[in-house]
Short mmCIF file of C-alpha atoms in Angstrom, two decimals:
data_model
loop_
_atom_site.label_atom_id
_atom_site.label_comp_id
_atom_site.label_asym_id
_atom_site.label_seq_id
_atom_site.Cartn_x
_atom_site.Cartn_y
_atom_site.Cartn_z
CA UNK A 1 -7.20 -0.55 10.55
CA UNK A 2 -8.47 1.47 13.47
CA UNK A 3 -9.65 0.12 16.79
CA UNK A 4 -11.55 3.29 17.58
CA UNK A 5 -14.32 2.59 15.07
CA UNK A 6 -17.07 0.32 16.30
CA UNK A 7 -15.14 -1.30 19.15
CA UNK A 8 -16.50 0.52 22.21
CA UNK A 9 -18.95 -2.29 23.03
CA UNK A 10 -16.11 -4.82 22.85
CA UNK A 11 -13.92 -2.81 25.21
CA UNK A 12 -16.49 -3.28 28.00
CA UNK A 13 -16.27 -7.06 27.95
CA UNK A 14 -13.22 -7.24 30.24
CA UNK A 15 -14.14 -10.57 31.81
CA UNK A 16 -13.99 -12.45 28.53
CA UNK A 17 -10.81 -10.70 27.40
CA UNK A 18 -9.00 -11.38 30.66
CA UNK A 19 -10.04 -15.02 30.56
CA UNK A 20 -8.47 -15.49 27.10
CA UNK A 21 -5.13 -16.46 28.59
CA UNK A 22 -3.81 -19.98 28.90
CA UNK A 23 -0.70 -18.92 30.84
CA UNK A 24 -2.40 -18.21 34.14
CA UNK A 25 -3.72 -21.72 34.72
CA UNK A 26 -7.25 -20.69 33.76
CA UNK A 27 -7.77 -23.06 30.84
CA UNK A 28 -10.58 -24.97 32.57
CA UNK A 29 -12.30 -21.76 33.64
CA UNK A 30 -11.87 -20.41 30.12
CA UNK A 31 -13.52 -23.46 28.58
CA UNK A 32 -16.45 -23.17 31.00
CA UNK A 33 -16.87 -19.48 30.27
CA UNK A 34 -16.71 -19.96 26.50
CA UNK A 35 -19.00 -22.98 26.48
CA UNK A 36 -21.49 -21.13 28.65
CA UNK A 37 -21.24 -18.02 26.49
CA UNK A 38 -21.74 -19.95 23.25
CA UNK A 39 -24.73 -21.86 24.58
CA UNK A 40 -26.22 -18.64 25.94
CA UNK A 41 -26.26 -17.11 22.48
CA UNK A 42 -23.41 -14.62 22.79
CA UNK A 43 -21.40 -16.02 19.90
CA UNK A 44 -20.99 -12.46 18.58
CA UNK A 45 -19.36 -11.35 21.83
CA UNK A 46 -16.58 -13.88 21.34
CA UNK A 47 -16.09 -12.90 17.69
CA UNK A 48 -15.89 -9.26 18.76
CA UNK A 49 -13.30 -10.01 21.44
CA UNK A 50 -11.17 -11.92 18.93
CA UNK A 51 -11.42 -9.03 16.44
CA UNK A 52 -10.22 -6.57 19.08
CA UNK A 53 -7.45 -8.90 20.27
CA UNK A 54 -6.12 -9.45 16.75
CA UNK A 55 -6.30 -5.77 15.80
CA UNK A 56 -4.62 -4.62 19.00
CA UNK A 57 -1.62 -6.80 18.29
CA UNK A 58 -1.52 -5.95 14.57
CA UNK A 59 -1.60 -2.22 15.26
CA UNK A 60 0.93 -2.44 18.07
CA UNK A 61 3.75 -2.19 15.49
CA UNK A 62 3.54 1.41 14.20
CA UNK A 63 7.18 1.32 13.07
CA UNK A 64 9.39 -1.56 11.99
CA UNK A 65 12.11 -2.59 9.57
CA UNK A 66 11.59 -6.17 8.39
CA UNK A 67 13.62 -8.23 5.93
CA UNK A 68 12.39 -11.67 4.90
CA UNK A 69 12.72 -14.51 2.40
CA UNK A 70 9.88 -15.97 0.33
CA UNK A 71 10.41 -19.27 -1.46
CA UNK A 72 8.61 -22.09 -3.29
CA UNK A 73 9.17 -25.61 -2.00
CA UNK A 74 7.81 -29.15 -1.92
CA UNK A 75 7.41 -31.51 1.03
CA UNK A 76 6.53 -35.19 1.31
CA UNK A 77 4.08 -34.61 4.19
CA UNK A 78 2.30 -31.72 5.88
CA UNK A 79 4.35 -32.40 9.02
CA UNK A 80 7.58 -32.14 7.02
CA UNK A 81 6.40 -28.86 5.49
CA UNK A 82 5.77 -27.35 8.92
CA UNK A 83 9.12 -28.62 10.18
CA UNK A 84 11.00 -27.19 7.18
CA UNK A 85 11.98 -30.58 5.76
CA UNK A 86 11.69 -30.05 2.02
CA UNK A 87 12.36 -32.45 -0.83
CA UNK A 88 13.01 -29.48 -3.12
CA UNK A 89 13.13 -25.73 -2.73
CA UNK A 90 13.77 -22.72 -4.93
CA UNK A 91 16.12 -19.89 -4.16
CA UNK A 92 14.20 -17.34 -2.10
CA UNK A 93 12.99 -13.93 -3.20
CA UNK A 94 14.28 -11.18 -0.93
CA UNK A 95 11.70 -8.95 0.74
CA UNK A 96 12.09 -5.67 2.58
CA UNK A 97 9.14 -4.08 4.43
CA UNK A 98 9.77 -0.69 6.00
CA UNK A 99 6.93 0.98 7.93
CA UNK A 100 6.46 4.22 9.85
CA UNK A 101 2.74 4.75 10.52
CA UNK A 102 1.21 5.58 7.10
CA UNK A 103 4.56 5.64 5.29
CA UNK A 104 5.51 2.32 3.71
CA UNK A 105 8.34 1.19 1.47
CA UNK A 106 8.21 -2.38 0.20
CA UNK A 107 10.16 -4.51 -2.23
CA UNK A 108 10.17 -8.16 -3.25
CA UNK A 109 13.19 -8.84 -5.42
CA UNK A 110 14.06 -11.81 -7.63
CA UNK A 111 17.33 -13.67 -7.44
CA UNK A 112 19.90 -12.60 -10.08
CA UNK A 113 19.29 -15.88 -11.94
CA UNK A 114 15.53 -15.35 -12.02
CA UNK A 115 15.97 -11.73 -13.08
CA UNK A 116 18.17 -12.82 -16.00
CA UNK A 117 15.58 -15.40 -17.06
CA UNK A 118 12.87 -12.75 -16.92
CA UNK A 119 14.88 -10.36 -19.06
CA UNK A 120 15.52 -13.11 -21.61
CA UNK A 121 11.81 -13.98 -21.65
CA UNK A 122 10.85 -10.42 -22.51
CA UNK A 123 13.56 -10.06 -25.18
CA UNK A 124 12.84 -13.45 -26.77
CA UNK A 125 9.22 -14.17 -25.87
CA UNK A 126 7.91 -17.73 -26.06
CA UNK A 127 4.16 -17.16 -26.31
CA UNK A 128 1.88 -19.84 -24.86
CA UNK A 129 -1.89 -20.19 -24.86
CA UNK A 130 -3.51 -20.42 -21.43
CA UNK A 131 -7.31 -20.47 -20.99
CA UNK A 132 -7.83 -18.97 -24.45
CA UNK A 133 -5.37 -16.19 -23.67
CA UNK A 134 -1.89 -15.72 -25.07
CA UNK A 135 0.71 -15.22 -22.36
CA UNK A 136 4.46 -14.77 -22.08
CA UNK A 137 5.65 -16.81 -19.09
CA UNK A 138 7.95 -14.72 -16.90
CA UNK A 139 9.59 -16.61 -14.02
CA UNK A 140 9.89 -13.59 -11.74
CA UNK A 141 9.50 -9.83 -11.71
CA UNK A 142 10.71 -7.36 -9.09
CA UNK A 143 7.95 -5.47 -7.28
CA UNK A 144 8.44 -2.20 -5.42
CA UNK A 145 5.90 -0.03 -3.61
CA UNK A 146 5.92 3.35 -1.94
CA UNK A 147 2.91 4.55 0.04
CA UNK A 148 1.80 7.33 2.33
CA UNK A 149 -1.64 8.27 3.63
CA UNK A 150 -2.84 9.61 0.27
CA UNK A 151 -0.72 8.04 -2.49
CA UNK A 152 0.57 4.66 -3.62
CA UNK A 153 3.31 4.24 -6.23
CA UNK A 154 3.95 0.76 -7.63
CA UNK A 155 6.98 0.11 -9.86
CA UNK A 156 8.07 -2.75 -12.08
CA UNK A 157 11.68 -2.29 -13.27
CA UNK A 158 11.37 -5.11 -15.82
CA UNK A 159 8.68 -3.31 -17.83
CA UNK A 160 9.81 0.24 -16.96
CA UNK A 161 6.26 0.98 -15.81
CA UNK A 162 4.98 2.66 -12.66
CA UNK A 163 1.38 3.17 -11.53
CA UNK A 164 0.39 6.06 -9.30
CA UNK A 165 -2.81 5.92 -7.26
CA UNK A 166 -4.14 9.18 -5.85
CA UNK A 167 -6.29 9.91 -2.79
CA UNK A 168 -9.58 9.08 -4.54
CA UNK A 169 -8.39 6.26 -6.81
CA UNK A 170 -9.35 2.63 -6.11
CA UNK A 171 -6.12 0.80 -5.38
CA UNK A 172 -5.95 -2.27 -7.57
CA UNK A 173 -2.30 -2.79 -6.68
CA UNK A 174 -0.44 -3.05 -3.41
CA UNK A 175 1.55 -5.20 -0.99
CA UNK A 176 0.38 -8.83 -0.91
CA UNK A 177 3.20 -10.82 0.72
CA UNK A 178 4.31 -10.07 4.30
CA UNK A 179 4.77 -12.03 7.55
CA UNK A 180 1.21 -11.04 8.49
CA UNK A 181 -0.15 -11.81 5.02
CA UNK A 182 1.39 -14.75 3.12
CA UNK A 183 -0.50 -13.82 -0.07
CA UNK A 184 -3.93 -14.87 1.25
CA UNK A 185 -5.51 -11.57 2.38
CA UNK A 186 -5.40 -9.59 -0.86
CA UNK A 187 -3.63 -6.27 -1.31
CA UNK A 188 -2.92 -4.24 1.82
CA UNK A 189 -4.56 -6.95 4.01
CA UNK A 190 -8.05 -6.05 2.75
CA UNK A 191 -9.36 -9.47 3.77
CA UNK A 192 -7.72 -9.54 7.20
CA UNK A 193 -9.18 -11.68 10.02
CA UNK A 194 -10.54 -8.69 11.94
CA UNK A 195 -12.41 -7.45 8.86
CA UNK A 196 -13.99 -10.86 8.37
CA UNK A 197 -14.94 -10.99 12.04
CA UNK A 198 -16.49 -7.54 11.93
CA UNK A 199 -18.32 -8.49 8.73
CA UNK A 200 -19.92 -11.29 10.74
CA UNK A 201 -21.02 -8.84 13.42
CA UNK A 202 -22.57 -6.58 10.77
CA UNK A 203 -24.48 -9.51 9.25
CA UNK A 204 -22.57 -9.60 5.97
CA UNK A 205 -21.05 -13.02 6.74
CA UNK A 206 -21.93 -15.84 9.09
CA UNK A 207 -19.41 -16.59 11.83
CA UNK A 208 -19.34 -19.45 14.30
CA UNK A 209 -17.06 -19.93 17.29
CA UNK A 210 -16.02 -23.60 17.17
CA UNK A 211 -14.44 -23.74 20.62
CA UNK A 212 -10.85 -24.63 21.47
CA UNK A 213 -8.73 -26.91 19.29
CA UNK A 214 -5.13 -28.04 19.20
CA UNK A 215 -3.58 -27.20 15.82
CA UNK A 216 0.09 -27.90 15.17
CA UNK A 217 0.58 -28.35 18.91
CA UNK A 218 -1.00 -25.00 19.84
CA UNK A 219 -4.24 -24.49 21.81
CA UNK A 220 -6.25 -22.10 19.66
CA UNK A 221 -9.66 -20.45 19.64
CA UNK A 222 -11.21 -21.70 16.40
CA UNK A 223 -13.66 -19.71 14.27
CA UNK A 224 -15.34 -20.57 10.97
CA UNK A 225 -16.59 -17.78 8.69
CA UNK A 226 -18.63 -18.21 5.53
CA UNK A 227 -21.64 -17.03 3.56
CA UNK A 228 -23.77 -20.14 3.89
CA UNK A 229 -23.67 -23.76 5.16
CA UNK A 230 -22.43 -26.51 2.86
CA UNK A 231 -24.31 -29.61 1.68
CA UNK A 232 -23.80 -31.29 5.07
CA UNK A 233 -25.21 -28.29 6.93
CA UNK A 234 -21.82 -27.18 8.24
CA UNK A 235 -20.50 -23.69 7.62
CA UNK A 236 -18.02 -23.61 4.73
CA UNK A 237 -15.37 -20.93 4.23
CA UNK A 238 -12.43 -19.54 6.16
CA UNK A 239 -11.27 -21.12 9.37
CA UNK A 240 -9.05 -19.29 11.84
CA UNK A 241 -7.14 -20.56 14.84
CA UNK A 242 -6.28 -17.61 17.12
CA UNK A 243 -3.54 -18.03 19.71
CA UNK A 244 -4.56 -16.03 22.84
CA UNK A 245 -1.10 -16.50 24.34
CA UNK A 246 0.57 -14.75 21.39
CA UNK A 247 -1.39 -11.60 20.68
CA UNK A 248 -4.34 -13.47 19.13
CA UNK A 249 -2.19 -14.23 16.10
CA UNK A 250 -4.07 -16.42 13.61
CA UNK A 251 -1.55 -19.26 13.80
CA UNK A 252 -3.83 -21.22 11.45
CA UNK A 253 -5.87 -19.98 8.46
CA UNK A 254 -7.58 -22.13 5.83
CA UNK A 255 -10.19 -21.68 3.13
CA UNK A 256 -12.58 -24.24 1.63
CA UNK A 257 -14.32 -24.08 -1.71
CA UNK A 258 -18.06 -23.43 -1.24
CA UNK A 259 -18.77 -25.66 -4.25
CA UNK A 260 -16.60 -28.72 -3.58
CA UNK A 261 -15.86 -28.29 0.12
CA UNK A 262 -12.18 -29.04 -0.54
CA UNK A 263 -9.38 -27.14 1.15
CA UNK A 264 -7.85 -24.51 -1.11
CA UNK A 265 -4.95 -23.76 1.22
CA UNK A 266 -3.73 -23.93 4.80
CA UNK A 267 -1.46 -21.28 6.31
CA UNK A 268 0.44 -21.81 9.55
CA UNK A 269 2.40 -19.30 11.64
CA UNK A 270 5.00 -21.67 13.04
CA UNK A 271 7.22 -19.08 14.72
CA UNK A 272 6.62 -15.65 16.25
CA UNK A 273 8.81 -13.25 18.22
CA UNK A 274 7.66 -11.44 21.34
CA UNK A 275 8.41 -7.77 21.96
CA UNK A 276 7.72 -5.39 24.83
CA UNK A 277 4.09 -4.90 25.74
CA UNK A 278 3.20 -8.53 24.93
CA UNK A 279 3.37 -7.84 21.19
CA UNK A 280 3.93 -10.70 18.78
CA UNK A 281 5.36 -10.51 15.25
CA UNK A 282 5.25 -13.59 12.95
CA UNK A 283 8.73 -14.73 11.90
CA UNK A 284 7.94 -17.92 9.95
CA UNK A 285 4.84 -18.76 7.93
CA UNK A 286 4.10 -21.83 5.80
CA UNK A 287 1.42 -21.73 3.11
CA UNK A 288 0.36 -25.16 1.80
CA UNK A 289 -1.53 -25.18 -1.49
CA UNK A 290 -4.26 -27.79 -2.08
CA UNK A 291 -3.40 -29.69 1.13
CA UNK A 292 -5.92 -32.47 0.33
CA UNK A 293 -4.19 -33.32 -2.96
CA UNK A 294 -1.72 -36.16 -3.43
CA UNK A 295 1.84 -35.60 -2.14
CA UNK A 296 4.34 -34.12 -2.65
CA UNK A 297 2.75 -30.91 -1.39
CA UNK A 298 3.32 -27.56 -3.07
CA UNK A 299 4.06 -24.86 -0.52
CA UNK A 300 5.50 -21.43 0.08
CA UNK A 301 7.62 -20.49 3.06
CA UNK A 302 8.24 -17.01 4.50
CA UNK A 303 11.08 -16.51 6.99
CA UNK A 304 12.04 -13.24 8.65
CA UNK A 305 15.79 -12.69 8.52
CA UNK A 306 16.02 -9.27 10.22
CA UNK A 307 13.55 -7.35 12.35
CA UNK A 308 13.66 -4.04 14.25
CA UNK A 309 10.43 -2.68 15.76
CA UNK A 310 11.83 0.12 17.93
CA UNK A 311 13.96 2.39 15.71
CA UNK A 312 11.95 5.01 13.83
CA UNK A 313 13.23 5.11 10.20
CA UNK A 314 14.21 8.46 8.68
CA UNK A 315 11.93 9.88 5.99
CA UNK A 316 14.63 9.68 3.30
CA UNK A 317 14.51 5.86 3.51
CA UNK A 318 11.01 5.92 2.08
CA UNK A 319 12.06 6.36 -1.53
CA UNK A 320 12.08 4.58 -4.87
CA UNK A 321 14.66 4.85 -7.66
CA UNK A 322 12.92 4.86 -11.06
CA UNK A 323 15.03 4.22 -14.14
CA UNK A 324 15.23 6.43 -17.21
CA UNK A 325 12.52 5.55 -19.73
CA UNK A 326 9.95 4.65 -17.09
CA UNK A 327 6.36 5.67 -17.84
CA UNK A 328 4.37 6.76 -14.77
CA UNK A 329 0.62 6.29 -15.22
CA UNK A 330 -2.36 7.40 -13.18
CA UNK A 331 -4.67 4.44 -13.76
CA UNK A 332 -7.99 5.22 -15.43
CA UNK A 333 -7.10 8.79 -16.36
CA UNK A 334 -5.35 10.66 -19.16
CA UNK A 335 -2.53 11.50 -16.78
CA UNK A 336 0.98 10.19 -17.22
CA UNK A 337 4.58 11.24 -17.74
CA UNK A 338 7.89 9.85 -19.01
CA UNK A 339 11.16 9.96 -17.12
CA UNK A 340 14.01 11.10 -19.35
CA UNK A 341 16.59 10.23 -16.71
CA UNK A 342 16.91 8.23 -13.50
CA UNK A 343 14.91 9.87 -10.72
CA UNK A 344 14.40 9.22 -7.01
CA UNK A 345 11.07 9.86 -5.29
CA UNK A 346 10.28 9.92 -1.58
CA UNK A 347 6.77 9.69 -0.11
CA UNK A 348 6.80 13.51 0.14
CA UNK A 349 7.42 13.78 -3.63
CA UNK A 350 4.33 11.81 -4.67
CA UNK A 351 1.92 14.80 -4.82
CA UNK A 352 4.36 16.67 -7.08
CA UNK A 353 4.73 13.57 -9.28
CA UNK A 354 0.96 13.46 -9.60
CA UNK A 355 0.92 17.08 -10.76
CA UNK A 356 3.54 16.24 -13.39
CA UNK A 357 1.30 13.47 -14.69
CA UNK A 358 -1.69 15.83 -14.79
CA UNK A 359 0.30 18.52 -16.62
CA UNK A 360 1.67 16.07 -19.19
CA UNK A 361 -1.78 14.65 -19.87
CA UNK A 362 -3.35 18.09 -20.20
CA UNK A 363 -0.62 19.17 -22.62
CA UNK A 364 -1.32 16.09 -24.74
CA UNK A 365 -5.07 16.81 -24.81
CA UNK A 366 -4.40 20.45 -25.70
CA UNK A 367 -2.23 19.43 -28.65
CA UNK A 368 -4.95 17.07 -29.85
CA UNK A 369 -7.57 19.79 -29.50
CA UNK A 370 -5.52 22.27 -31.53
CA UNK A 371 -4.94 19.67 -34.22
CA UNK A 372 -8.70 19.08 -34.53
CA UNK A 373 -9.43 22.80 -34.63
CA UNK A 374 -6.91 23.15 -37.46
CA UNK A 375 -8.89 20.57 -39.42
CA UNK A 376 -6.20 17.95 -39.21
CA UNK A 377 -6.48 14.48 -37.79
CA UNK A 378 -4.69 14.10 -34.44
CA UNK A 379 -1.46 12.19 -34.52
CA UNK A 380 -2.99 9.20 -32.74
CA UNK A 381 -5.92 9.11 -35.17
CA UNK A 382 -3.60 9.49 -38.16
CA UNK A 383 -1.48 6.62 -36.93
CA UNK A 384 -4.55 4.46 -36.37
CA UNK A 385 -5.93 5.37 -39.81
CA UNK A 386 -2.67 4.46 -41.52
CA UNK A 387 -2.52 1.22 -39.56
CA UNK A 388 -6.03 0.20 -40.54
CA UNK A 389 -5.41 1.20 -44.18
CA UNK A 390 -2.35 -1.03 -44.26
CA UNK A 391 -4.25 -3.88 -42.63
CA UNK A 392 -7.20 -3.39 -44.98
CA UNK A 393 -5.02 -3.27 -48.10
CA UNK A 394 -3.13 -6.30 -46.87
CA UNK A 395 -6.38 -8.23 -46.46
CA UNK A 396 -7.48 -7.24 -49.97
CA UNK A 397 -4.17 -8.42 -51.45
CA UNK A 398 -4.49 -11.73 -49.61
CA UNK A 399 -8.04 -12.23 -50.91
CA UNK A 400 -6.98 -11.40 -54.48
CA UNK A 401 -4.07 -13.82 -54.23
CA UNK A 402 -6.39 -16.58 -53.01
CA UNK A 403 -8.82 -15.96 -55.90
CA UNK A 404 -6.01 -16.08 -58.45
CA UNK A 405 -4.75 -19.31 -56.93
CA UNK A 406 -8.19 -20.93 -57.09
CA UNK A 407 -8.66 -19.81 -60.72
CA UNK A 408 -5.24 -21.17 -61.68
CA UNK A 409 -5.91 -24.48 -59.93
CA UNK A 410 -9.30 -24.87 -61.66
CA UNK A 411 -7.75 -24.09 -65.07
CA UNK A 412 -4.95 -26.61 -64.49
CA UNK A 413 -7.40 -29.33 -63.51
CA UNK A 414 -9.47 -28.65 -66.62
CA UNK A 415 -6.38 -28.87 -68.87
CA UNK A 416 -5.42 -32.17 -67.27
CA UNK A 417 -8.85 -33.57 -68.03
#
């Protein structure tokens, strides 16, 4: 995210930005200004101010070291969920999010019990059919990511697989669960509030400033964003509640189904920590799934356990340890390599790792080319041919056996007659 692009017109609206502050006893004046602005047709001005306010706070943390817990739980009521009163809760996954500008190291690790269950599931798979697809249920899998400005490396120790995304590759993988994004904004916060707000200003979405509301005891500036109105004429989609007193954090986010109008989820930032420069970092988030369903309510809770936003981490901390036997793939290309031993990679090593994948893939293609020029089938084709011959011969044997069985059964019935 970059405030420099397309925000110059918002920077000039100082009167609105200064008035977005409940601490100075200007709530009444604020309401008058906002009501007047909305009725005077400057809805977009307010959306632009909120986009700038959110992005300023989000980008005010160029470096930080954050450890957090992420757990599944159930609560009897929404109020209990927000208060942390659960009727059941799972052991939390342990998260670590290390950031220095463009350099990022991230991990979300299972508990030892979950990891053992996952290993057992892969060694002794119990295949189930879900939505006409066969799946192997795995309770948990460790996820690790390493990213710089040009590369992203994702690693799954359970499957000994790593995916490398280069400067021009579309990134289909990435960080999804953080204090700023409780798994509702997609990878790398692609669907962040400021992007939705700016999409409204560009005409891609429709955005409406709903005024001020009190949500979970907090006075917020409420905005609804969607593609089109619902059956009742009201705008259906995401709803945000921005807290102007805490860095315009979206202390409330929800999404409604355009078809049914039902709430898909509600996310609440219930706690946030203030740092120098009036910067606010979320420290507890509650995500409630299907909040209009019958209780008990399914939810997820994220709690920050350790946070440092001032100490710049050393470059050697941005590394991943990949185990021997791991296959590193460049998605969508004939570029990959195998690790014959345990190896450690820092963000500075990712370009060299990419070159290894390119070299390995080119060597493979060269071997295949030479095999074809020699008039021989490539190893892959030979293997496929043998496989299909075996399958074909097997099918023929099965058909012959069925015919013999039918002939024998018909002969036996005739003898009995």
